[in-house]
Amino acid sequence: MKNKLTRNWGLKIASFLSAAVLWLVVTNINDPIMTYRATDVPVTIKNANLITDRGQVYEVLDGTDMIDVVTISAPRSIIDSLDRSNIVAVADVNDLTSVDTVAIKLSTNKYSDKLDSIRGNIDSVRLSIEEKQTRPLPIKSVTTGEVREGFMVGSVSTDQNLIRISGPKSVISQVSKAQAEVDISGFSNNINTESEVRLYDAEGNEITAANIEKSISKVKVSVEILERKVLPLACEVTGTPEDGFQFTGEITFSKGTVAVAGKSKILENIEAITIPAGVLDMTDASEDVTVLVDINQYLPDGVVLAEDDFVGRVNVTAKVEAERDRAVRIPVDRIRFDGLPEGYRAVITEPANECSITFHGLLAVLNEVTAEDVTAMVDIEAWMSDEDMDELAEGSYWMPVNAVVAGRDLAQSGVTEVRVHIISE
């Protein structure tokens, strides 16, 4: 029996090898080794907290967290059951190198032990690691465009006025301001909307880095739209100038009209901005009086100034002039008699045709007066009282003429007398 087992060793070995080769041939024919290529395979970065826990942030450079091509070699039966979703690419920060790279480990989530090979066109993720910075920034609300003609922007407010931004120090340090912008083009009514908070550098360039974290991304913005209206200024004066001087009635303003804004219902009932009595006081003035007035304090509630280059200060001047005298010649037949006792007749004998009456006041007013404007009268009853005369007697007497100019601030200056002849009838 022993001899039978040990005989023909060479033939037995050759038979075994032939059988093995035949098995391999049959196997390769039925399940050959094939190659599968998948594109754009994402890499999962594992244990990233090892960076962030140190108060640092990282950024993947050059898109190295995406493998362009992964190539797998395996039997056809395995390849046929795999697709891109079965490929697992992991970069573990525990393997971070001194040059901030992390090796990529490739595998599949099934049949991993039956693969001949798996490889990608890149083998590591490149990182940029730096200190993390957090900054608070005020949110500035900004309008763009122009409202409808005749309107303007009033107050602009946001429901939140502060944002916190976090990210790489090199990026955060470039941020100069945070803005919420609202387009107001063509609007004539209030606007309430939601606006994205955008970040800008000192030159006004928007910063859109993906590695910046914002505490908020949007805010609610309210824009008040007001109607504009141009109004004249008015002023009430108080006080009396020094004796011999008068207020001319003329008030001048360094700015005669002012543009204001407010709600339409408020503006429709306002015709002027009036500076009240007490602000411009002419007491004992002998020359023009000028005061600097801030008209903001006299604007009605809900009304604001609507000129960017005007802050509201206006010089207001009341004109004061010295009084003058001017004589006006009055025909004697225009002089009336008052208080003439019944049964008497009065006739002016001197002057024969005209008498001169002097008035005192502002020159501009005096120059306008004509004889037709003057009402002249001889009050015989008052004259008799002054002369202690109980009963009028015939004869000629010098009597004063009292004259006024209706509607004008003029006073008679001095005494004008006429000779009156009293006749009993």
Tab-separated table of C-alpha atoms in Angstrom:
chain	number	residue	atom	x	y	z
A	1	MET	CA	0.000	0.000	0.000
A	2	LYS	CA	2.799	2.326	0.881
A	3	ASN	CA	4.429	1.710	-2.423
A	4	LYS	CA	1.269	2.643	-4.271
A	5	LEU	CA	1.119	6.057	-2.532
A	6	THR	CA	4.703	6.977	-3.169
A	7	ARG	CA	4.949	5.793	-6.709
A	8	ASN	CA	4.787	8.258	-9.657
A	9	TRP	CA	5.322	11.501	-7.679
A	10	GLY	CA	6.139	13.478	-10.734
A	11	LEU	CA	2.920	12.449	-12.458
A	12	LYS	CA	0.859	13.294	-9.414
A	13	ILE	CA	2.416	16.778	-9.025
A	14	ALA	CA	1.907	17.493	-12.711
A	15	SER	CA	-1.720	16.469	-12.403
A	16	PHE	CA	-2.231	18.802	-9.423
A	17	LEU	CA	-0.698	21.769	-11.184
A	18	SER	CA	-2.766	21.099	-14.258
A	19	ALA	CA	-5.902	21.028	-12.178
A	20	ALA	CA	-5.000	24.322	-10.490
A	21	VAL	CA	-4.289	26.021	-13.772
A	22	LEU	CA	-7.533	24.697	-15.180
A	23	TRP	CA	-9.434	26.087	-12.166
A	24	LEU	CA	-7.859	29.499	-12.615
A	25	VAL	CA	-8.659	29.524	-16.297
A	26	VAL	CA	-12.257	28.540	-15.666
A	27	THR	CA	-12.588	31.116	-12.903
A	28	ASN	CA	-11.205	33.981	-15.054
A	29	ILE	CA	-13.442	33.041	-17.860
A	30	ASN	CA	-16.564	33.127	-15.665
A	31	ASP	CA	-15.582	36.060	-13.267
A	32	PRO	CA	-12.699	38.029	-14.755
A	33	ILE	CA	-10.926	40.995	-13.042
A	34	MET	CA	-12.415	44.291	-14.251
A	35	THR	CA	-11.919	48.032	-13.609
A	36	TYR	CA	-14.541	50.577	-12.509
A	37	ARG	CA	-14.008	54.337	-12.447
A	38	ALA	CA	-16.119	56.753	-10.413
A	39	THR	CA	-15.878	60.570	-10.652
A	40	ASP	CA	-16.333	63.387	-8.132
A	41	VAL	CA	-16.127	61.312	-4.976
A	42	PRO	CA	-16.445	63.484	-1.839
A	43	VAL	CA	-13.984	63.072	1.016
A	44	THR	CA	-15.278	63.043	4.589
A	45	ILE	CA	-13.003	64.894	6.990
A	46	LYS	CA	-13.027	63.046	10.272
A	47	ASN	CA	-12.130	64.402	13.737
A	48	ALA	CA	-12.091	68.024	12.517
A	49	ASN	CA	-12.800	69.019	16.099
A	50	LEU	CA	-9.109	68.434	16.806
A	51	ILE	CA	-8.587	71.703	14.933
A	52	THR	CA	-11.619	73.672	16.072
A	53	ASP	CA	-11.126	72.724	19.741
A	54	ARG	CA	-7.828	74.615	19.609
A	55	GLY	CA	-9.611	77.832	18.602
A	56	GLN	CA	-8.601	77.413	14.987
A	57	VAL	CA	-10.438	77.073	11.712
A	58	TYR	CA	-9.487	75.239	8.564
A	59	GLU	CA	-10.166	75.611	4.883
A	60	VAL	CA	-9.761	72.901	2.277
A	61	LEU	CA	-7.442	74.073	-0.455
A	62	ASP	CA	-7.793	73.546	-4.184
A	63	GLY	CA	-10.915	71.408	-3.826
A	64	THR	CA	-8.899	68.494	-2.488
A	65	ASP	CA	-11.895	67.235	-0.519
A	66	MET	CA	-13.281	65.980	-3.830
A	67	ILE	CA	-11.517	63.165	-5.715
A	68	ASP	CA	-11.879	63.620	-9.438
A	69	VAL	CA	-11.451	59.923	-10.295
A	70	VAL	CA	-11.440	56.772	-8.146
A	71	THR	CA	-10.384	53.535	-9.870
A	72	ILE	CA	-11.391	50.113	-8.509
A	73	SER	CA	-10.099	46.729	-9.722
A	74	ALA	CA	-12.085	43.616	-8.696
A	75	PRO	CA	-13.824	40.578	-10.125
A	76	ARG	CA	-16.657	41.366	-12.443
A	77	SER	CA	-19.204	39.989	-9.978
A	78	ILE	CA	-18.008	42.573	-7.419
A	79	ILE	CA	-17.687	45.437	-9.893
A	80	ASP	CA	-21.216	44.852	-11.152
A	81	SER	CA	-22.570	45.393	-7.639
A	82	LEU	CA	-20.699	48.641	-6.940
A	83	ASP	CA	-21.467	52.247	-7.809
A	84	ARG	CA	-20.252	55.693	-6.690
A	85	SER	CA	-22.345	55.628	-3.526
A	86	ASN	CA	-20.434	52.568	-2.270
A	87	ILE	CA	-17.080	54.334	-2.270
A	88	VAL	CA	-15.927	55.635	1.101
A	89	ALA	CA	-13.223	58.340	1.204
A	90	VAL	CA	-12.061	59.483	4.645
A	91	ALA	CA	-9.369	61.942	5.734
A	92	ASP	CA	-8.736	61.601	9.482
A	93	VAL	CA	-7.286	64.735	11.106
A	94	ASN	CA	-5.474	62.415	13.482
A	95	ASP	CA	-3.163	61.840	10.504
A	96	LEU	CA	-2.475	65.571	9.974
A	97	THR	CA	1.083	66.164	8.787
A	98	SER	CA	3.420	69.026	9.564
A	99	VAL	CA	2.577	70.566	6.196
A	100	ASP	CA	-1.172	70.451	6.942
A	101	THR	CA	-2.085	67.548	4.694
A	102	VAL	CA	-4.256	64.562	5.630
A	103	ALA	CA	-3.973	61.226	3.824
A	104	ILE	CA	-7.126	59.974	2.116
A	105	LYS	CA	-8.124	56.402	2.894
A	106	LEU	CA	-10.310	54.729	0.266
A	107	SER	CA	-12.575	51.736	0.737
A	108	THR	CA	-16.018	50.469	-0.132
A	109	ASN	CA	-18.906	49.872	2.204
A	110	LYS	CA	-19.323	46.323	0.828
A	111	TYR	CA	-17.004	43.661	-0.575
A	112	SER	CA	-14.045	45.755	0.556
A	113	ASP	CA	-12.010	42.589	1.257
A	114	LYS	CA	-12.603	41.277	-2.252
A	115	LEU	CA	-11.160	44.234	-4.115
A	116	ASP	CA	-7.922	43.830	-5.979
A	117	SER	CA	-7.192	47.550	-5.628
A	118	ILE	CA	-8.769	50.968	-5.080
A	119	ARG	CA	-6.982	54.259	-5.714
A	120	GLY	CA	-7.741	57.915	-6.460
A	121	ASN	CA	-6.043	60.493	-8.605
A	122	ILE	CA	-5.148	62.395	-5.367
A	123	ASP	CA	-4.084	60.848	-2.119
A	124	SER	CA	-4.396	63.644	0.437
A	125	VAL	CA	-6.502	66.640	1.479
A	126	ARG	CA	-4.632	69.936	1.722
A	127	LEU	CA	-5.724	72.291	4.519
A	128	SER	CA	-5.124	75.908	5.442
A	129	ILE	CA	-5.276	76.209	9.235
A	130	GLU	CA	-5.238	79.491	11.126
A	131	GLU	CA	-6.510	81.262	14.218
A	132	LYS	CA	-10.279	81.774	14.473
A	133	GLN	CA	-11.545	85.308	15.046
A	134	THR	CA	-15.005	86.512	16.119
A	135	ARG	CA	-16.130	90.116	15.752
A	136	PRO	CA	-19.359	92.000	16.378
A	137	LEU	CA	-20.398	94.520	13.728
A	138	PRO	CA	-23.230	97.059	13.658
A	139	ILE	CA	-25.672	96.495	10.811
A	140	LYS	CA	-26.101	99.568	8.651
A	141	SER	CA	-29.316	99.852	6.662
A	142	VAL	CA	-28.810	101.297	3.175
A	143	THR	CA	-31.272	102.262	0.452
A	144	THR	CA	-30.559	102.104	-3.271
A	145	GLY	CA	-32.425	103.765	-6.120
A	146	GLU	CA	-34.729	106.787	-5.975
A	147	VAL	CA	-38.260	107.067	-4.623
A	148	ARG	CA	-41.031	108.581	-6.722
A	149	GLU	CA	-40.694	112.303	-7.498
A	150	GLY	CA	-42.075	114.464	-4.709
A	151	PHE	CA	-41.165	111.954	-2.018
A	152	MET	CA	-38.111	111.174	0.074
A	153	VAL	CA	-36.759	108.580	2.477
A	154	GLY	CA	-37.456	109.216	6.152
A	155	SER	CA	-36.223	106.850	8.844
A	156	VAL	CA	-34.688	103.469	7.995
A	157	SER	CA	-34.537	100.834	10.738
A	158	THR	CA	-33.822	97.137	11.194
A	159	ASP	CA	-35.244	94.679	13.715
A	160	GLN	CA	-31.659	93.752	14.680
A	161	ASN	CA	-28.703	96.092	14.682
A	162	LEU	CA	-25.759	93.785	15.452
A	163	ILE	CA	-24.211	90.753	13.758
A	164	ARG	CA	-21.366	88.486	14.916
A	165	ILE	CA	-19.050	87.067	12.305
A	166	SER	CA	-16.534	84.257	12.812
A	167	GLY	CA	-13.886	82.740	10.600
A	168	PRO	CA	-10.196	82.779	9.703
A	169	LYS	CA	-8.471	85.802	11.125
A	170	SER	CA	-7.036	86.740	7.735
A	171	VAL	CA	-10.569	86.924	6.296
A	172	ILE	CA	-12.422	88.452	9.260
A	173	SER	CA	-9.861	91.256	9.541
A	174	GLN	CA	-10.773	92.404	6.030
A	175	VAL	CA	-14.445	92.994	6.917
A	176	SER	CA	-15.135	96.694	7.386
A	177	LYS	CA	-18.931	96.889	7.550
A	178	ALA	CA	-22.177	94.929	7.456
A	179	GLN	CA	-25.087	96.283	5.405
A	180	ALA	CA	-28.708	95.430	4.739
A	181	GLU	CA	-29.759	96.960	1.438
A	182	VAL	CA	-33.257	97.846	0.220
A	183	ASP	CA	-34.142	98.978	-3.303
A	184	ILE	CA	-36.591	101.905	-3.029
A	185	SER	CA	-36.908	102.675	-6.742
A	186	GLY	CA	-40.293	104.204	-7.581
A	187	PHE	CA	-41.832	103.781	-4.120
A	188	SER	CA	-44.165	106.355	-2.563
A	189	ASN	CA	-45.331	104.282	0.433
A	190	ASN	CA	-43.555	102.777	3.427
A	191	ILE	CA	-41.537	99.599	2.800
A	192	ASN	CA	-41.287	96.593	5.115
A	193	THR	CA	-39.127	93.801	3.782
A	194	GLU	CA	-36.469	91.219	4.623
A	195	SER	CA	-32.941	91.878	3.438
A	196	GLU	CA	-29.755	89.816	3.373
A	197	VAL	CA	-26.867	91.071	5.515
A	198	ARG	CA	-23.848	91.585	3.260
A	199	LEU	CA	-20.236	92.123	4.301
A	200	TYR	CA	-17.860	94.636	2.690
A	201	ASP	CA	-14.212	95.628	2.946
A	202	ALA	CA	-12.943	99.185	3.359
A	203	GLU	CA	-13.024	99.773	-0.417
A	204	GLY	CA	-16.668	98.734	-0.669
A	205	ASN	CA	-15.990	95.329	-2.220
A	206	GLU	CA	-18.356	92.596	-1.059
A	207	ILE	CA	-16.758	89.729	0.864
A	208	THR	CA	-18.444	86.415	0.087
A	209	ALA	CA	-15.979	83.930	1.628
A	210	ALA	CA	-17.752	80.652	2.388
A	211	ASN	CA	-15.738	80.130	5.570
A	212	ILE	CA	-17.320	83.117	7.341
A	213	GLU	CA	-20.035	82.209	9.837
A	214	LYS	CA	-22.763	84.824	10.491
A	215	SER	CA	-24.900	84.917	13.621
A	216	ILE	CA	-27.771	86.045	11.376
A	217	SER	CA	-28.094	86.064	7.609
A	218	LYS	CA	-31.151	88.310	7.138
A	219	VAL	CA	-32.892	91.176	8.956
A	220	LYS	CA	-36.248	92.883	8.623
A	221	VAL	CA	-35.910	96.433	7.302
A	222	SER	CA	-38.510	99.208	7.587
A	223	VAL	CA	-38.176	102.231	5.293
A	224	GLU	CA	-40.329	105.304	5.897
A	225	ILE	CA	-41.323	107.153	2.696
A	226	LEU	CA	-42.386	110.774	3.221
A	227	GLU	CA	-43.952	113.366	0.940
A	228	ARG	CA	-41.926	116.523	0.261
A	229	LYS	CA	-43.317	120.056	0.300
A	230	VAL	CA	-41.702	123.485	-0.038
A	231	LEU	CA	-42.989	125.980	2.546
A	232	PRO	CA	-42.384	129.708	3.063
A	233	LEU	CA	-41.176	131.090	6.379
A	234	ALA	CA	-43.161	133.547	8.490
A	235	CYS	CA	-42.353	135.361	11.717
A	236	GLU	CA	-44.296	137.252	14.346
A	237	VAL	CA	-42.466	140.250	15.856
A	238	THR	CA	-42.793	141.727	19.332
A	239	GLY	CA	-41.729	144.951	21.022
A	240	THR	CA	-41.718	148.627	20.048
A	241	PRO	CA	-38.675	150.379	18.578
A	242	GLU	CA	-37.085	153.428	20.159
A	243	ASP	CA	-38.986	156.746	19.911
A	244	GLY	CA	-38.519	158.197	16.455
A	245	PHE	CA	-38.177	154.758	14.835
A	246	GLN	CA	-40.666	152.293	13.407
A	247	PHE	CA	-40.822	148.692	12.267
A	248	THR	CA	-41.319	148.857	8.511
A	249	GLY	CA	-43.360	145.658	8.462
A	250	GLU	CA	-40.708	144.010	6.318
A	251	ILE	CA	-39.127	140.757	7.504
A	252	THR	CA	-36.401	139.060	5.495
A	253	PHE	CA	-34.987	135.549	5.779
A	254	SER	CA	-31.583	134.283	4.708
A	255	LYS	CA	-33.535	131.362	3.301
A	256	GLY	CA	-37.053	132.242	2.220
A	257	THR	CA	-38.446	128.757	1.616
A	258	VAL	CA	-37.666	125.407	3.160
A	259	ALA	CA	-38.288	121.907	1.854
A	260	VAL	CA	-39.877	119.660	4.471
A	261	ALA	CA	-41.201	116.117	4.503
A	262	GLY	CA	-43.914	114.271	6.368
A	263	LYS	CA	-47.015	112.197	5.925
A	264	SER	CA	-49.365	113.565	3.288
A	265	LYS	CA	-52.232	114.027	5.767
A	266	ILE	CA	-50.041	116.249	7.936
A	267	LEU	CA	-48.542	118.346	5.149
A	268	GLU	CA	-51.850	119.159	3.454
A	269	ASN	CA	-52.820	121.420	6.376
A	270	ILE	CA	-49.521	123.301	6.631
A	271	GLU	CA	-49.000	126.437	4.537
A	272	ALA	CA	-45.961	127.989	6.242
A	273	ILE	CA	-43.419	127.505	8.993
A	274	THR	CA	-44.136	130.247	11.516
A	275	ILE	CA	-41.602	131.546	14.030
A	276	PRO	CA	-43.705	132.584	17.030
A	277	ALA	CA	-43.815	135.917	18.844
A	278	GLY	CA	-41.026	136.495	21.333
A	279	VAL	CA	-38.217	135.200	19.161
A	280	LEU	CA	-37.740	138.431	17.198
A	281	ASP	CA	-37.979	141.330	19.701
A	282	MET	CA	-37.662	144.928	18.476
A	283	THR	CA	-37.931	146.606	21.876
A	284	ASP	CA	-36.055	149.985	21.812
A	285	ALA	CA	-34.430	149.124	18.478
A	286	SER	CA	-33.000	151.989	16.408
A	287	GLU	CA	-31.756	149.782	13.563
A	288	ASP	CA	-32.562	146.503	11.862
A	289	VAL	CA	-32.876	143.551	14.255
A	290	THR	CA	-31.426	140.180	13.162
A	291	VAL	CA	-31.632	136.911	15.056
A	292	LEU	CA	-30.359	133.427	14.186
A	293	VAL	CA	-33.236	130.964	14.449
A	294	ASP	CA	-33.190	127.172	14.435
A	295	ILE	CA	-36.471	126.370	12.723
A	296	ASN	CA	-36.331	122.688	13.661
A	297	GLN	CA	-38.014	123.540	16.944
A	298	TYR	CA	-40.948	125.138	15.116
A	299	LEU	CA	-41.666	122.278	12.740
A	300	PRO	CA	-45.015	120.580	13.391
A	301	ASP	CA	-44.955	117.077	14.859
A	302	GLY	CA	-44.231	114.508	12.188
A	303	VAL	CA	-42.503	116.995	9.883
A	304	VAL	CA	-38.750	117.032	9.207
A	305	LEU	CA	-36.401	119.069	7.039
A	306	ALA	CA	-35.906	117.578	3.596
A	307	GLU	CA	-32.678	119.188	2.388
A	308	ASP	CA	-29.384	117.353	2.876
A	309	ASP	CA	-27.271	120.522	3.003
A	310	PHE	CA	-29.559	122.533	5.291
A	311	VAL	CA	-29.515	121.969	9.053
A	312	GLY	CA	-32.294	124.438	9.906
A	313	ARG	CA	-30.550	127.670	10.964
A	314	VAL	CA	-31.899	130.849	9.368
A	315	ASN	CA	-31.107	134.546	9.891
A	316	VAL	CA	-34.322	136.521	10.358
A	317	THR	CA	-34.213	140.329	10.028
A	318	ALA	CA	-36.878	142.885	10.982
A	319	LYS	CA	-36.415	146.213	9.201
A	320	VAL	CA	-36.399	149.305	11.444
A	321	GLU	CA	-36.233	152.873	10.070
A	322	ALA	CA	-36.161	156.394	11.473
A	323	GLU	CA	-39.436	158.290	11.182
A	324	ARG	CA	-39.618	161.266	8.791
A	325	ASP	CA	-41.872	164.327	8.290
A	326	ARG	CA	-43.721	165.263	5.117
A	327	ALA	CA	-46.175	168.047	4.442
A	328	VAL	CA	-49.282	167.306	2.404
A	329	ARG	CA	-51.250	170.192	0.888
A	330	ILE	CA	-54.982	169.837	1.455
A	331	PRO	CA	-57.623	171.964	-0.319
A	332	VAL	CA	-59.524	173.887	2.339
A	333	ASP	CA	-62.837	172.764	0.850
A	334	ARG	CA	-61.960	169.180	1.950
A	335	ILE	CA	-61.828	170.226	5.619
A	336	ARG	CA	-64.983	169.271	7.518
A	337	PHE	CA	-66.452	170.939	10.609
A	338	ASP	CA	-67.554	168.950	13.571
A	339	GLY	CA	-69.460	170.149	16.666
A	340	LEU	CA	-70.780	173.332	15.010
A	341	PRO	CA	-73.723	174.591	17.098
A	342	GLU	CA	-77.073	174.726	15.386
A	343	GLY	CA	-77.876	178.128	13.848
A	344	TYR	CA	-74.266	178.875	12.870
A	345	ARG	CA	-72.261	178.601	9.693
A	346	ALA	CA	-68.453	178.283	9.468
A	347	VAL	CA	-66.241	179.369	6.538
A	348	ILE	CA	-62.456	179.051	6.251
A	349	THR	CA	-61.000	182.361	5.194
A	350	GLU	CA	-57.297	181.660	5.599
A	351	PRO	CA	-55.550	180.122	3.846
A	352	ALA	CA	-57.592	180.883	0.817
A	353	ASN	CA	-57.084	177.664	-1.178
A	354	GLU	CA	-54.880	175.022	0.522
A	355	CYS	CA	-53.420	174.359	3.902
A	356	SER	CA	-50.294	172.351	4.624
A	357	ILE	CA	-50.568	169.457	7.090
A	358	THR	CA	-47.406	167.651	8.235
A	359	PHE	CA	-47.403	163.898	8.907
A	360	HIS	CA	-44.812	161.845	10.763
A	361	GLY	CA	-43.906	158.244	9.862
A	362	LEU	CA	-41.913	155.999	7.544
A	363	LEU	CA	-40.720	157.617	4.374
A	364	ALA	CA	-42.074	154.875	2.114
A	365	VAL	CA	-45.523	155.340	3.603
A	366	LEU	CA	-45.356	159.144	3.540
A	367	ASN	CA	-44.446	159.139	-0.132
A	368	GLU	CA	-47.647	157.292	-0.983
A	369	VAL	CA	-50.004	159.771	0.697
A	370	THR	CA	-52.077	162.134	-1.447
A	371	ALA	CA	-54.619	164.808	-0.464
A	372	GLU	CA	-57.425	162.369	-1.273
A	373	ASP	CA	-56.142	159.987	1.389
A	374	VAL	CA	-56.346	162.585	4.158
A	375	THR	CA	-59.401	163.147	6.312
A	376	ALA	CA	-59.168	166.677	7.805
A	377	MET	CA	-61.545	168.140	10.370
A	378	VAL	CA	-62.001	171.185	12.601
A	379	ASP	CA	-63.634	170.160	15.898
A	380	ILE	CA	-65.390	173.364	16.947
A	381	GLU	CA	-66.853	171.841	20.104
A	382	ALA	CA	-63.410	170.725	21.273
A	383	TRP	CA	-61.979	174.155	20.397
A	384	MET	CA	-64.687	175.890	22.464
A	385	SER	CA	-63.857	173.651	25.415
A	386	ASP	CA	-60.171	174.495	25.137
A	387	GLU	CA	-61.053	178.207	24.959
A	388	ASP	CA	-63.465	177.990	27.938
A	389	MET	CA	-66.198	179.274	25.644
A	390	ASP	CA	-69.704	178.319	26.716
A	391	GLU	CA	-71.452	179.869	23.726
A	392	LEU	CA	-70.179	180.386	20.250
A	393	ALA	CA	-70.134	183.984	19.065
A	394	GLU	CA	-69.819	185.418	15.580
A	395	GLY	CA	-66.344	186.392	14.506
A	396	SER	CA	-63.092	185.028	13.042
A	397	TYR	CA	-60.994	182.580	14.976
A	398	TRP	CA	-57.822	180.480	14.389
A	399	MET	CA	-58.759	176.857	14.932
A	400	PRO	CA	-56.603	173.672	14.727
A	401	VAL	CA	-57.105	171.105	11.984
A	402	ASN	CA	-57.004	167.444	12.967
A	403	ALA	CA	-55.984	165.071	10.161
A	404	VAL	CA	-55.688	161.316	9.794
A	405	VAL	CA	-54.733	158.946	6.966
A	406	ALA	CA	-56.841	155.812	7.159
A	407	GLY	CA	-55.046	152.496	6.873
A	408	ARG	CA	-51.578	153.940	7.379
A	409	ASP	CA	-49.402	154.170	10.446
A	410	LEU	CA	-48.908	157.937	10.305
A	411	ALA	CA	-49.314	160.647	12.897
A	412	GLN	CA	-49.988	164.350	12.449
A	413	SER	CA	-46.903	166.351	13.332
A	414	GLY	CA	-47.186	169.811	14.845
A	415	VAL	CA	-50.284	172.046	14.748
A	416	THR	CA	-51.946	173.261	11.597
A	417	GLU	CA	-54.460	176.118	12.017
A	418	VAL	CA	-56.956	177.728	9.729
A	419	ARG	CA	-58.883	180.980	10.189
A	420	VAL	CA	-62.587	180.231	10.542
A	421	HIS	CA	-65.279	182.858	10.200
A	422	ILE	CA	-68.362	182.082	12.310
A	423	ILE	CA	-71.646	183.436	11.003
A	424	SER	CA	-74.954	183.340	12.879
A	425	GLU	CA	-77.942	182.504	10.719
